[in-house]
Amino acid sequence: MKTKIYTIGSGDDDKAFRTAAKLIRSGKLVCFPTETVYGLGCSALDGEAALRVFRAKNRPADNPLIVHVAQPSETERFAFTNPLFEKLAERFMPGPLTVVLKKKDIIPKEVVCGGDTVAVRCPSHPVAHRLIAECTVPIAAPSANLSGKPSPTTAAHVISDMNGRVSMILDGGDATFGLESTVVRLLDDGIVILRPGAVTREMLMEVTENVKVDPGVTDPSSVHGPVASPGMKYRHYAPEAKVILVDADRENFRDYVNRCGVFGDGVLSFVEDLPFYRPCLTKISIGRSSDKKDECHELFAALRRADELKCARVFVMKPSEKGVELALFNRLIRASECKITTPEKTT
Ligand code: TXA
Ligand code: MG
């Protein structure tokens, strides 16, 4: 299949959005930027189109898709909402929060893999928002990567994975946040985080005090049998390079990597630390140490870079589990296949 690639702002945006919306309404696949990562979208009301999404990504058949709406108020057409959802929508939508709700019949079984719930999200990115609004149907969209690869945060990543597999790619520059949305399920009296993201536990606690983190978030090895969110059980976010997640402070991390790293290994490093690594190592920047948002923004691109540079192994410092770092930890613990290395302290 020939994939149309259009860069937003490079010509006739109106025509590009019209074309993309028409493709989606006719059951075709279109990739687009959001404020989290790029999505691979189809009409959420078209079961056949949803099956095409699973095929294009090689996605496991039991991992449901998120339904993206243009306005939070549209949610009740597709799902049963409640007062807690309304509060979350008021505070965090549009934005990087996905809420799992009981679904209504209008959402085909193919979108939700036969389950009785649907995950709903209202993106804040202007390109995503305009596309969904012009489609006049909600868009079912997983991240626009081949299954098992890190999620795409640039159009180049999407082109590398999806060229020839989708009808159109809208290039809207870098995704803003860089990690996928926070996914939550609602309890009678609280919230369970199934996947951490830019909307942190601390932020959710401003809406209700009872915010739990599903055990699978920090310990994927605890996930067996039926799970709250099928995405938890797959080896996600994995580059070809073996990811060595090191539990050490900055100085001990640098020492450990310099001691154990050999030619062909890479290190994900804060910009300020780049000069302190031995020259034989491949150094990949993850931004400034002072701003965890940099690391979120850079992480997936850095993991892809490690593969482009043919790193055999790549060392990464373990994030904490506080604030937005819980999202980083959640992606990295999967990428490292649940292994954490604790070096002996030398200082
Ligand atoms: O930021 C995002 O959420 C991006 C952009 C494109 O919106 N989308 C994304 O989709 O990350 P995907 O398919 O890569 O991840 C969706 C996650 C998976 O872990 C899946 O298991 C979970 O959401 N999920 C989807 N529907 C669910 C449901 N009904 N119940 C529980 N978990 C669900
Ligand atoms: Mg994904």
CSV table of C-alpha atoms and ligand atoms in Angstrom, one decimal:
chain,number,residue,atom,x,y,z
A,1,MET,CA,0.0,0.0,0.0
A,2,LYS,CA,1.2,3.5,-0.8
A,3,THR,CA,1.2,5.7,2.3
A,4,LYS,CA,0.5,9.4,1.9
A,5,ILE,CA,2.7,11.4,4.2
A,6,TYR,CA,1.7,15.0,4.9
A,7,THR,CA,3.6,17.5,7.1
A,8,ILE,CA,1.2,19.8,9.0
A,9,GLY,CA,1.8,23.4,7.9
A,10,SER,CA,3.6,22.5,4.7
A,11,GLY,CA,0.8,23.1,2.2
A,12,ASP,CA,-2.9,22.7,2.3
A,13,ASP,CA,-3.8,21.6,5.9
A,14,ASP,CA,-7.5,21.9,5.2
A,15,LYS,CA,-7.3,19.4,2.4
A,16,ALA,CA,-5.0,17.0,4.4
A,17,PHE,CA,-7.5,16.9,7.3
A,18,ARG,CA,-10.4,16.4,4.9
A,19,THR,CA,-8.5,13.5,3.2
A,20,ALA,CA,-7.5,11.9,6.5
A,21,ALA,CA,-11.1,12.2,7.9
A,22,LYS,CA,-12.5,10.7,4.7
A,23,LEU,CA,-10.0,7.8,4.9
A,24,ILE,CA,-10.9,7.1,8.5
A,25,ARG,CA,-14.7,7.2,7.8
A,26,SER,CA,-14.2,4.7,4.9
A,27,GLY,CA,-12.4,2.1,7.2
A,28,LYS,CA,-8.8,3.1,6.4
A,29,LEU,CA,-5.9,3.7,8.8
A,30,VAL,CA,-4.3,7.1,9.5
A,31,CYS,CA,-1.4,7.8,11.9
A,32,PHE,CA,-1.5,11.2,13.8
A,33,PRO,CA,0.4,12.9,16.6
A,34,THR,CA,-1.0,13.4,20.1
A,35,GLU,CA,0.3,15.1,23.2
A,36,THR,CA,1.6,11.6,24.4
A,37,VAL,CA,2.8,9.5,21.5
A,38,TYR,CA,1.7,9.0,17.8
A,39,GLY,CA,-1.5,7.0,17.3
A,40,LEU,CA,-2.6,4.6,14.6
A,41,GLY,CA,-6.2,5.4,14.1
A,42,CYS,CA,-9.4,4.0,12.6
A,43,SER,CA,-13.1,4.6,13.0
A,44,ALA,CA,-14.0,3.3,16.5
A,45,LEU,CA,-17.5,2.3,15.1
A,46,ASP,CA,-16.0,0.0,12.4
A,47,GLY,CA,-15.1,-3.5,13.7
A,48,GLU,CA,-13.4,-4.5,10.3
A,49,ALA,CA,-11.2,-1.4,10.5
A,50,ALA,CA,-10.2,-2.2,14.0
A,51,LEU,CA,-9.1,-5.7,12.8
A,52,ARG,CA,-6.9,-3.9,10.2
A,53,VAL,CA,-5.3,-1.9,13.0
A,54,PHE,CA,-4.3,-5.2,14.8
A,55,ARG,CA,-2.9,-6.6,11.6
A,56,ALA,CA,-0.9,-3.4,10.7
A,57,LYS,CA,0.8,-3.5,14.2
A,58,ASN,CA,1.0,-7.3,14.7
A,59,ARG,CA,-0.9,-6.6,17.9
A,60,PRO,CA,-2.0,-9.5,20.1
A,61,ALA,CA,-5.7,-10.1,19.5
A,62,ASP,CA,-6.6,-9.7,23.2
A,63,ASN,CA,-5.3,-6.2,23.8
A,64,PRO,CA,-8.1,-3.6,23.4
A,65,LEU,CA,-7.9,-0.2,21.7
A,66,ILE,CA,-8.4,3.2,23.3
A,67,VAL,CA,-11.3,5.2,21.9
A,68,HIS,CA,-10.5,8.9,21.3
A,69,VAL,CA,-13.2,11.5,21.4
A,70,ALA,CA,-13.1,15.2,20.4
A,71,GLN,CA,-15.0,16.3,23.6
A,72,PRO,CA,-15.3,14.6,26.9
A,73,SER,CA,-19.1,15.1,26.7
A,74,GLU,CA,-19.2,12.6,23.8
A,75,THR,CA,-18.2,9.8,26.1
A,76,GLU,CA,-21.7,9.0,27.2
A,77,ARG,CA,-22.6,8.0,23.6
A,78,PHE,CA,-20.1,5.1,23.9
A,79,ALA,CA,-19.9,4.3,27.6
A,80,PHE,CA,-21.6,4.5,30.9
A,81,THR,CA,-20.2,7.5,32.8
A,82,ASN,CA,-20.6,8.4,36.5
A,83,PRO,CA,-19.8,11.3,38.8
A,84,LEU,CA,-16.2,10.3,39.3
A,85,PHE,CA,-15.6,10.2,35.6
A,86,GLU,CA,-17.2,13.7,35.3
A,87,LYS,CA,-14.8,15.0,37.9
A,88,LEU,CA,-11.8,13.5,36.2
A,89,ALA,CA,-13.0,14.8,32.8
A,90,GLU,CA,-13.5,18.3,34.3
A,91,ARG,CA,-9.9,18.3,35.7
A,92,PHE,CA,-7.8,16.4,33.1
A,93,MET,CA,-9.6,16.4,29.7
A,94,PRO,CA,-8.6,17.2,27.1
A,95,GLY,CA,-5.3,15.7,28.1
A,96,PRO,CA,-3.2,12.6,28.7
A,97,LEU,CA,-5.7,10.6,30.8
A,98,THR,CA,-7.6,7.4,29.7
A,99,VAL,CA,-10.5,6.1,31.7
A,100,VAL,CA,-11.9,2.6,31.4
A,101,LEU,CA,-15.7,2.5,31.6
A,102,LYS,CA,-18.5,0.0,31.0
A,103,LYS,CA,-19.1,0.1,27.2
A,104,LYS,CA,-22.3,0.7,25.3
A,105,ASP,CA,-23.3,-1.5,22.3
A,106,ILE,CA,-22.4,1.1,19.7
A,107,ILE,CA,-18.6,0.2,20.2
A,108,PRO,CA,-18.0,-3.0,18.2
A,109,LYS,CA,-16.5,-6.0,19.9
A,110,GLU,CA,-13.4,-6.0,17.7
A,111,VAL,CA,-12.3,-2.6,19.2
A,112,VAL,CA,-12.5,-4.0,22.8
A,113,CYS,CA,-11.5,-7.6,22.1
A,114,GLY,CA,-14.9,-8.9,23.2
A,115,GLY,CA,-14.7,-7.2,26.6
A,116,ASP,CA,-17.5,-5.3,28.3
A,117,THR,CA,-15.4,-2.1,29.0
A,118,VAL,CA,-14.0,0.6,26.8
A,119,ALA,CA,-11.0,2.9,27.5
A,120,VAL,CA,-11.8,6.5,26.6
A,121,ARG,CA,-9.4,9.4,26.0
A,122,CYS,CA,-9.8,13.0,24.8
A,123,PRO,CA,-6.5,14.2,23.4
A,124,SER,CA,-5.4,17.8,23.7
A,125,HIS,CA,-3.0,17.9,20.8
A,126,PRO,CA,-4.4,20.3,18.1
A,127,VAL,CA,-3.8,17.9,15.2
A,128,ALA,CA,-5.4,14.9,17.0
A,129,HIS,CA,-8.3,17.1,18.2
A,130,ARG,CA,-9.0,18.5,14.7
A,131,LEU,CA,-8.8,15.1,13.1
A,132,ILE,CA,-11.3,13.5,15.5
A,133,ALA,CA,-13.6,16.5,15.2
A,134,GLU,CA,-13.5,16.3,11.3
A,135,CYS,CA,-14.1,12.6,11.3
A,136,THR,CA,-17.3,13.0,13.2
A,137,VAL,CA,-16.7,9.5,14.5
A,138,PRO,CA,-14.5,8.6,17.5
A,139,ILE,CA,-11.1,7.2,16.6
A,140,ALA,CA,-9.8,3.9,18.0
A,141,ALA,CA,-6.1,4.2,18.2
A,142,PRO,CA,-3.2,2.3,19.8
A,143,SER,CA,0.3,3.7,19.6
A,144,ALA,CA,1.6,3.8,16.0
A,145,ASN,CA,4.5,1.4,16.5
A,146,LEU,CA,4.9,-2.3,15.5
A,147,SER,CA,3.9,-4.3,18.6
A,148,GLY,CA,6.8,-4.7,21.0
A,149,LYS,CA,8.8,-1.7,19.7
A,150,PRO,CA,9.0,1.5,21.7
A,151,SER,CA,6.0,3.9,21.1
A,152,PRO,CA,6.7,6.5,18.3
A,153,THR,CA,7.3,10.0,19.5
A,154,THR,CA,8.3,11.5,16.0
A,155,ALA,CA,6.9,11.1,12.5
A,156,ALA,CA,10.2,9.5,11.5
A,157,HIS,CA,9.5,6.6,14.0
A,158,VAL,CA,6.0,6.2,12.6
A,159,ILE,CA,7.3,6.1,9.0
A,160,SER,CA,10.0,3.6,10.0
A,161,ASP,CA,7.4,1.2,11.5
A,162,MET,CA,4.2,1.9,9.5
A,163,ASN,CA,5.1,3.1,5.9
A,164,GLY,CA,3.3,0.8,3.5
A,165,ARG,CA,1.0,-0.5,6.3
A,166,VAL,CA,-1.4,2.5,6.6
A,167,SER,CA,-3.1,4.9,4.2
A,168,MET,CA,-1.8,8.2,5.6
A,169,ILE,CA,0.6,9.6,8.2
A,170,LEU,CA,0.1,13.2,9.5
A,171,ASP,CA,3.5,14.6,10.6
A,172,GLY,CA,2.8,17.1,13.3
A,173,GLY,CA,6.3,17.2,14.8
A,174,ASP,CA,7.4,15.7,18.1
A,175,ALA,CA,4.8,14.3,20.5
A,176,THR,CA,4.8,16.6,23.4
A,177,PHE,CA,5.0,14.4,26.5
A,178,GLY,CA,6.7,11.3,25.0
A,179,LEU,CA,5.1,8.5,27.1
A,180,GLU,CA,1.6,7.1,26.6
A,181,SER,CA,-1.4,8.4,28.6
A,182,THR,CA,-2.2,7.4,32.2
A,183,VAL,CA,-4.8,4.6,32.1
A,184,VAL,CA,-7.2,4.3,35.1
A,185,ARG,CA,-10.1,2.2,36.1
A,186,LEU,CA,-12.7,3.5,38.5
A,187,LEU,CA,-13.8,2.0,41.8
A,188,ASP,CA,-17.0,3.0,43.7
A,189,ASP,CA,-14.8,5.1,46.0
A,190,GLY,CA,-11.6,5.6,44.1
A,191,ILE,CA,-9.2,5.0,41.2
A,192,VAL,CA,-6.8,2.3,40.2
A,193,ILE,CA,-3.8,3.3,37.9
A,194,LEU,CA,-3.3,0.6,35.3
A,195,ARG,CA,-0.7,2.5,33.4
A,196,PRO,CA,1.1,5.6,34.8
A,197,GLY,CA,1.6,8.6,32.6
A,198,ALA,CA,1.8,12.4,32.6
A,199,VAL,CA,-1.3,12.6,34.9
A,200,THR,CA,0.4,11.4,38.0
A,201,ARG,CA,-0.9,9.6,41.1
A,202,GLU,CA,-0.4,12.8,43.1
A,203,MET,CA,-2.5,14.8,40.5
A,204,LEU,CA,-5.3,12.2,40.6
A,205,MET,CA,-5.3,12.5,44.4
A,206,GLU,CA,-6.5,16.1,44.1
A,207,VAL,CA,-9.7,14.6,42.8
A,208,THR,CA,-10.1,11.6,45.2
A,209,GLU,CA,-7.8,10.5,48.0
A,210,ASN,CA,-8.1,6.8,47.2
A,211,VAL,CA,-5.8,6.3,44.3
A,212,LYS,CA,-4.2,2.8,44.1
A,213,VAL,CA,-1.5,1.6,41.7
A,214,ASP,CA,-2.1,-1.8,40.2
A,215,PRO,CA,0.7,-4.2,41.2
A,216,GLY,CA,1.4,-4.9,37.6
A,217,VAL,CA,2.6,-1.3,37.1
A,218,THR,CA,5.8,-1.8,39.0
A,219,ASP,CA,6.1,-5.6,38.9
A,220,PRO,CA,5.1,-7.0,35.5
A,221,SER,CA,6.2,-10.5,36.7
A,222,SER,CA,3.2,-10.4,39.0
A,223,VAL,CA,0.9,-10.4,36.1
A,224,HIS,CA,-0.6,-13.8,35.4
A,225,GLY,CA,-3.9,-15.0,33.9
A,226,PRO,CA,-6.7,-12.4,33.4
A,227,VAL,CA,-5.5,-8.9,34.1
A,228,ALA,CA,-7.1,-5.5,34.5
A,229,SER,CA,-5.4,-4.1,31.4
A,230,PRO,CA,-4.0,-6.6,28.9
A,231,GLY,CA,-1.3,-4.3,27.8
A,232,MET,CA,0.4,-5.0,31.1
A,233,LYS,CA,1.4,-8.5,30.3
A,234,TYR,CA,3.2,-7.9,27.0
A,235,ARG,CA,7.0,-7.3,26.7
A,236,HIS,CA,6.5,-3.7,25.7
A,237,TYR,CA,8.8,-0.8,24.9
A,238,ALA,CA,11.6,-3.1,24.1
A,239,PRO,CA,14.5,-2.2,21.9
A,240,GLU,CA,16.8,-4.9,20.4
A,241,ALA,CA,19.5,-3.9,22.7
A,242,LYS,CA,19.5,-5.5,26.2
A,243,VAL,CA,18.3,-2.9,28.7
A,244,ILE,CA,20.3,-2.9,31.9
A,245,LEU,CA,18.3,-1.0,34.5
A,246,VAL,CA,20.7,0.1,37.3
A,247,ASP,CA,19.5,1.0,40.8
A,248,ALA,CA,22.1,3.6,41.8
A,249,ASP,CA,22.5,7.3,42.4
A,250,ARG,CA,24.0,9.3,39.6
A,251,GLU,CA,27.6,9.0,40.7
A,252,ASN,CA,27.5,5.3,41.4
A,253,PHE,CA,25.6,4.8,38.1
A,254,ARG,CA,28.4,6.5,36.2
A,255,ASP,CA,31.1,4.5,38.0
A,256,TYR,CA,29.2,1.2,37.4
A,257,VAL,CA,28.8,1.9,33.7
A,258,ASN,CA,32.4,2.9,33.2
A,259,ARG,CA,33.5,-0.2,35.1
A,260,CYS,CA,31.2,-2.7,33.4
A,261,GLY,CA,30.5,-1.2,30.0
A,262,VAL,CA,32.5,-2.5,27.0
A,263,PHE,CA,32.9,-1.4,23.4
A,264,GLY,CA,29.5,-1.8,21.7
A,265,ASP,CA,27.5,-0.9,24.8
A,266,GLY,CA,25.5,2.3,25.2
A,267,VAL,CA,24.4,4.5,28.0
A,268,LEU,CA,21.3,6.7,28.4
A,269,SER,CA,22.9,9.8,30.0
A,270,PHE,CA,21.9,13.2,31.2
A,271,VAL,CA,23.4,15.9,29.0
A,272,GLU,CA,25.6,17.1,31.9
A,273,ASP,CA,27.1,13.6,32.4
A,274,LEU,CA,28.0,12.8,28.8
A,275,PRO,CA,31.7,13.9,29.2
A,276,PHE,CA,32.2,11.5,32.1
A,277,TYR,CA,31.7,8.3,30.3
A,278,ARG,CA,34.6,6.3,28.7
A,279,PRO,CA,35.0,7.1,25.0
A,280,CYS,CA,34.4,3.4,23.9
A,281,LEU,CA,30.8,3.7,25.1
A,282,THR,CA,27.9,5.0,22.9
A,283,LYS,CA,26.4,7.9,24.7
A,284,ILE,CA,22.7,8.8,24.1
A,285,SER,CA,21.3,11.9,25.7
A,286,ILE,CA,18.1,11.9,27.7
A,287,GLY,CA,18.1,15.7,28.4
A,288,ARG,CA,18.8,17.6,31.5
A,289,SER,CA,18.9,15.9,34.9
A,290,SER,CA,17.0,18.8,36.4
A,291,ASP,CA,13.8,18.1,34.4
A,292,LYS,CA,12.2,14.7,34.5
A,293,LYS,CA,9.9,15.8,31.6
A,294,ASP,CA,13.0,15.8,29.4
A,295,GLU,CA,13.6,12.2,30.2
A,296,CYS,CA,10.0,11.3,29.5
A,297,HIS,CA,10.2,13.1,26.2
A,298,GLU,CA,13.5,11.5,25.2
A,299,LEU,CA,13.1,7.9,26.5
A,300,PHE,CA,11.5,6.1,23.6
A,301,ALA,CA,13.6,8.0,21.0
A,302,ALA,CA,16.7,7.1,23.0
A,303,LEU,CA,15.8,3.4,23.1
A,304,ARG,CA,15.3,3.5,19.3
A,305,ARG,CA,18.6,5.3,18.9
A,306,ALA,CA,20.4,2.6,20.8
A,307,ASP,CA,19.2,0.1,18.2
A,308,GLU,CA,20.1,2.4,15.3
A,309,LEU,CA,23.6,2.6,16.8
A,310,LYS,CA,23.6,-1.2,17.1
A,311,CYS,CA,24.3,-1.2,20.9
A,312,ALA,CA,24.4,-4.7,22.3
A,313,ARG,CA,23.4,-3.5,25.7
A,314,VAL,CA,22.2,-0.1,27.0
A,315,PHE,CA,22.6,1.0,30.6
A,316,VAL,CA,19.8,3.2,32.1
A,317,MET,CA,19.6,4.6,35.6
A,318,LYS,CA,16.5,3.4,37.5
A,319,PRO,CA,14.0,6.3,38.1
A,320,SER,CA,12.2,6.6,41.4
A,321,GLU,CA,8.5,5.8,41.6
A,322,LYS,CA,7.4,9.3,42.5
A,323,GLY,CA,5.4,11.7,40.3
A,324,VAL,CA,6.1,11.3,36.6
A,325,GLU,CA,9.0,9.0,37.3
A,326,LEU,CA,6.5,6.2,38.0
A,327,ALA,CA,5.7,6.3,34.3
A,328,LEU,CA,9.4,6.1,33.3
A,329,PHE,CA,10.0,3.2,35.7
A,330,ASN,CA,6.9,1.4,34.4
A,331,ARG,CA,8.3,1.5,30.8
A,332,LEU,CA,11.8,0.7,31.8
A,333,ILE,CA,11.0,-2.3,34.0
A,334,ARG,CA,9.3,-3.8,31.0
A,335,ALA,CA,12.1,-2.9,28.6
A,336,SER,CA,14.6,-4.6,31.0
A,337,GLU,CA,12.4,-7.7,31.3
A,338,CYS,CA,11.9,-7.1,35.0
A,339,LYS,CA,15.5,-7.1,35.9
A,340,ILE,CA,17.1,-4.5,38.2
A,341,THR,CA,20.8,-4.5,38.7
A,342,THR,CA,22.1,-3.2,42.0
A,343,PRO,CA,25.9,-2.4,41.9
A,344,GLU,CA,28.0,-2.6,45.0
A,345,LYS,CA,28.7,0.9,46.2
A,346,THR,CA,32.3,2.0,45.6
A,347,THR,CA,31.9,5.5,47.1
B,1,TXA,O1,-1.3,8.0,25.0
B,1,TXA,C1,-2.0,7.0,24.6
B,1,TXA,O2,-2.8,6.4,25.3
B,1,TXA,C2,-1.7,6.5,23.1
B,1,TXA,C3,-2.2,7.6,22.2
B,1,TXA,C4,-2.2,7.2,20.7
B,1,TXA,O3,-3.5,8.0,22.6
B,1,TXA,N1,-2.4,5.3,22.9
B,1,TXA,C5,-1.9,4.1,23.4
B,1,TXA,O4,-2.6,3.0,23.0
B,1,TXA,O5,-0.9,4.1,24.1
B,1,TXA,P1,-2.1,1.5,23.2
B,1,TXA,O6,-3.0,0.6,22.6
B,1,TXA,O7,-0.7,1.4,22.8
B,1,TXA,O8,-2.2,1.3,24.8
B,1,TXA,C6,-3.5,1.2,25.4
B,1,TXA,C7,-3.4,0.6,26.7
B,1,TXA,C8,-3.0,-0.9,26.7
B,1,TXA,O9,-2.1,-1.1,27.8
B,1,TXA,C9,-4.4,-1.6,26.9
B,1,TXA,O10,-4.2,-2.9,27.5
B,1,TXA,C10,-5.1,-0.6,27.7
B,1,TXA,O11,-4.7,0.7,27.3
B,1,TXA,N2,-6.6,-0.7,27.5
B,1,TXA,C11,-7.3,-0.4,26.4
B,1,TXA,N3,-8.6,-0.7,26.6
B,1,TXA,C12,-8.7,-1.2,27.8
B,1,TXA,C13,-9.8,-1.7,28.6
B,1,TXA,N4,-11.0,-1.7,28.1
B,1,TXA,N5,-9.6,-2.1,29.9
B,1,TXA,C14,-8.3,-2.1,30.4
B,1,TXA,N6,-7.2,-1.6,29.7
B,1,TXA,C15,-7.4,-1.2,28.4
B,2,MG,MG,1.2,0.8,22.6
